[in-house]
mmCIF file of C-alpha atoms in Angstrom:
data_model
loop_
_atom_site.group_PDB
_atom_site.id
_atom_site.type_symbol
_atom_site.label_atom_id
_atom_site.label_comp_id
_atom_site.label_asym_id
_atom_site.label_seq_id
_atom_site.Cartn_x
_atom_site.Cartn_y
_atom_site.Cartn_z
ATOM 1 C CA MET N 29 -43.007 75.784 -60.273
ATOM 2 C CA THR N 30 -44.319 72.348 -61.203
ATOM 3 C CA ARG N 31 -47.198 70.798 -59.292
ATOM 4 C CA LYS N 32 -47.044 67.495 -57.530
ATOM 5 C CA PRO N 33 -49.002 64.748 -59.410
ATOM 6 C CA SER N 34 -52.031 63.502 -57.595
ATOM 7 C CA LEU N 35 -52.549 59.979 -56.339
ATOM 8 C CA LYS N 36 -54.751 59.188 -59.222
ATOM 9 C CA GLU N 37 -52.169 60.365 -61.719
ATOM 10 C CA ARG N 38 -49.430 58.398 -59.961
ATOM 11 C CA PHE N 39 -51.439 55.166 -59.947
ATOM 12 C CA ARG N 40 -52.830 55.446 -63.422
ATOM 13 C CA PRO N 41 -50.140 53.182 -65.029
ATOM 14 C CA PHE N 42 -50.625 50.559 -62.360
ATOM 15 C CA PHE N 43 -54.416 50.413 -62.840
ATOM 16 C CA ALA N 44 -53.900 50.242 -66.710
ATOM 17 C CA TRP N 45 -51.496 47.297 -66.132
ATOM 18 C CA VAL N 46 -53.990 45.560 -63.813
ATOM 19 C CA ARG N 47 -56.877 46.079 -66.231
ATOM 20 C CA ALA N 48 -54.847 44.778 -69.173
ATOM 21 C CA ARG N 49 -53.060 41.807 -67.556
ATOM 22 C CA VAL N 50 -55.233 40.468 -64.830
ATOM 23 C CA PRO N 51 -58.516 38.542 -65.680
ATOM 24 C CA PRO N 52 -61.726 39.999 -64.309
ATOM 25 C CA GLY N 53 -62.459 37.251 -61.650
ATOM 26 C CA LEU N 54 -58.931 37.405 -60.395
ATOM 27 C CA ARG N 55 -59.021 41.219 -60.100
ATOM 28 C CA LEU N 56 -62.063 40.846 -57.698
ATOM 29 C CA LEU N 57 -60.139 38.271 -55.691
ATOM 30 C CA LEU N 58 -56.995 40.447 -55.599
ATOM 31 C CA GLY N 59 -59.124 43.425 -54.400
ATOM 32 C CA VAL N 60 -60.746 41.407 -51.612
ATOM 33 C CA LEU N 61 -57.410 39.989 -50.477
ATOM 34 C CA LEU N 62 -55.908 43.563 -50.365
ATOM 35 C CA ILE N 63 -58.920 44.749 -48.269
ATOM 36 C CA LEU N 64 -58.518 41.847 -45.870
ATOM 37 C CA GLY N 65 -54.780 42.486 -45.596
ATOM 38 C CA GLY N 66 -55.446 46.092 -44.937
ATOM 39 C CA ILE N 67 -57.530 45.178 -41.886
ATOM 40 C CA PHE N 68 -54.321 43.931 -40.339
ATOM 41 C CA GLY N 69 -52.600 47.209 -41.131
ATOM 42 C CA PHE N 70 -51.093 47.420 -37.647
ATOM 43 C CA LEU N 71 -48.690 44.623 -38.553
ATOM 44 C CA PRO N 72 -45.249 45.643 -40.003
ATOM 45 C CA VAL N 73 -45.554 44.223 -43.473
ATOM 46 C CA LEU N 74 -49.155 45.070 -44.189
ATOM 47 C CA GLY N 75 -50.651 48.506 -44.070
ATOM 48 C CA PHE N 76 -53.916 50.436 -44.078
ATOM 49 C CA TRP N 77 -53.043 51.677 -47.597
ATOM 50 C CA MET N 78 -54.178 48.311 -48.880
ATOM 51 C CA ILE N 79 -57.895 49.019 -48.103
ATOM 52 C CA PRO N 80 -58.454 51.811 -50.613
ATOM 53 C CA LEU N 81 -56.303 50.088 -53.208
ATOM 54 C CA GLY N 82 -58.307 46.863 -52.780
ATOM 55 C CA VAL N 83 -61.565 48.794 -53.238
ATOM 56 C CA LEU N 84 -60.298 50.430 -56.404
ATOM 57 C CA ILE N 85 -59.132 47.148 -57.902
ATOM 58 C CA ALA N 86 -62.359 45.322 -56.905
ATOM 59 C CA ALA N 87 -64.382 48.143 -58.306
ATOM 60 C CA MET N 88 -63.029 47.390 -61.842
ATOM 61 C CA ASP N 89 -65.262 44.305 -61.787
ATOM 62 C CA ILE N 90 -68.338 45.544 -59.859
ATOM 63 C CA LYS N 91 -70.537 47.704 -62.035
ATOM 64 C CA LEU N 92 -72.457 49.275 -59.150
ATOM 65 C CA ILE N 93 -69.297 50.586 -57.550
ATOM 66 C CA ARG N 94 -68.015 51.922 -60.831
ATOM 67 C CA ARG N 95 -71.262 53.746 -61.414
ATOM 68 C CA TRP N 96 -71.176 55.236 -57.873
ATOM 69 C CA LEU N 97 -67.658 56.396 -58.287
ATOM 70 C CA ARG N 98 -68.399 58.012 -61.685
ATOM 71 C CA ARG N 99 -71.408 59.916 -60.153
ATOM 72 C CA LYS N 100 -69.349 61.027 -57.226
ATOM 73 C CA ARG N 101 -66.673 62.412 -59.532
ATOM 74 C CA ARG N 102 -69.219 64.716 -61.306
#
């Protein structure tokens, strides 16, 4: 039986695309906009899924968050 891929594995191509195609300052802005949109997750088009996605995209540009995530993974 095959195992179901984790969220990290499923989003790996998306994050590679964002890292390669979107400039660093714009990534931070995109992350903040996703977080702000996630706050209004009760609306039909937006969702609470946008908050963690925004944090992950913004973390690509903020060294302190990246270090914290690396330490937490160990």
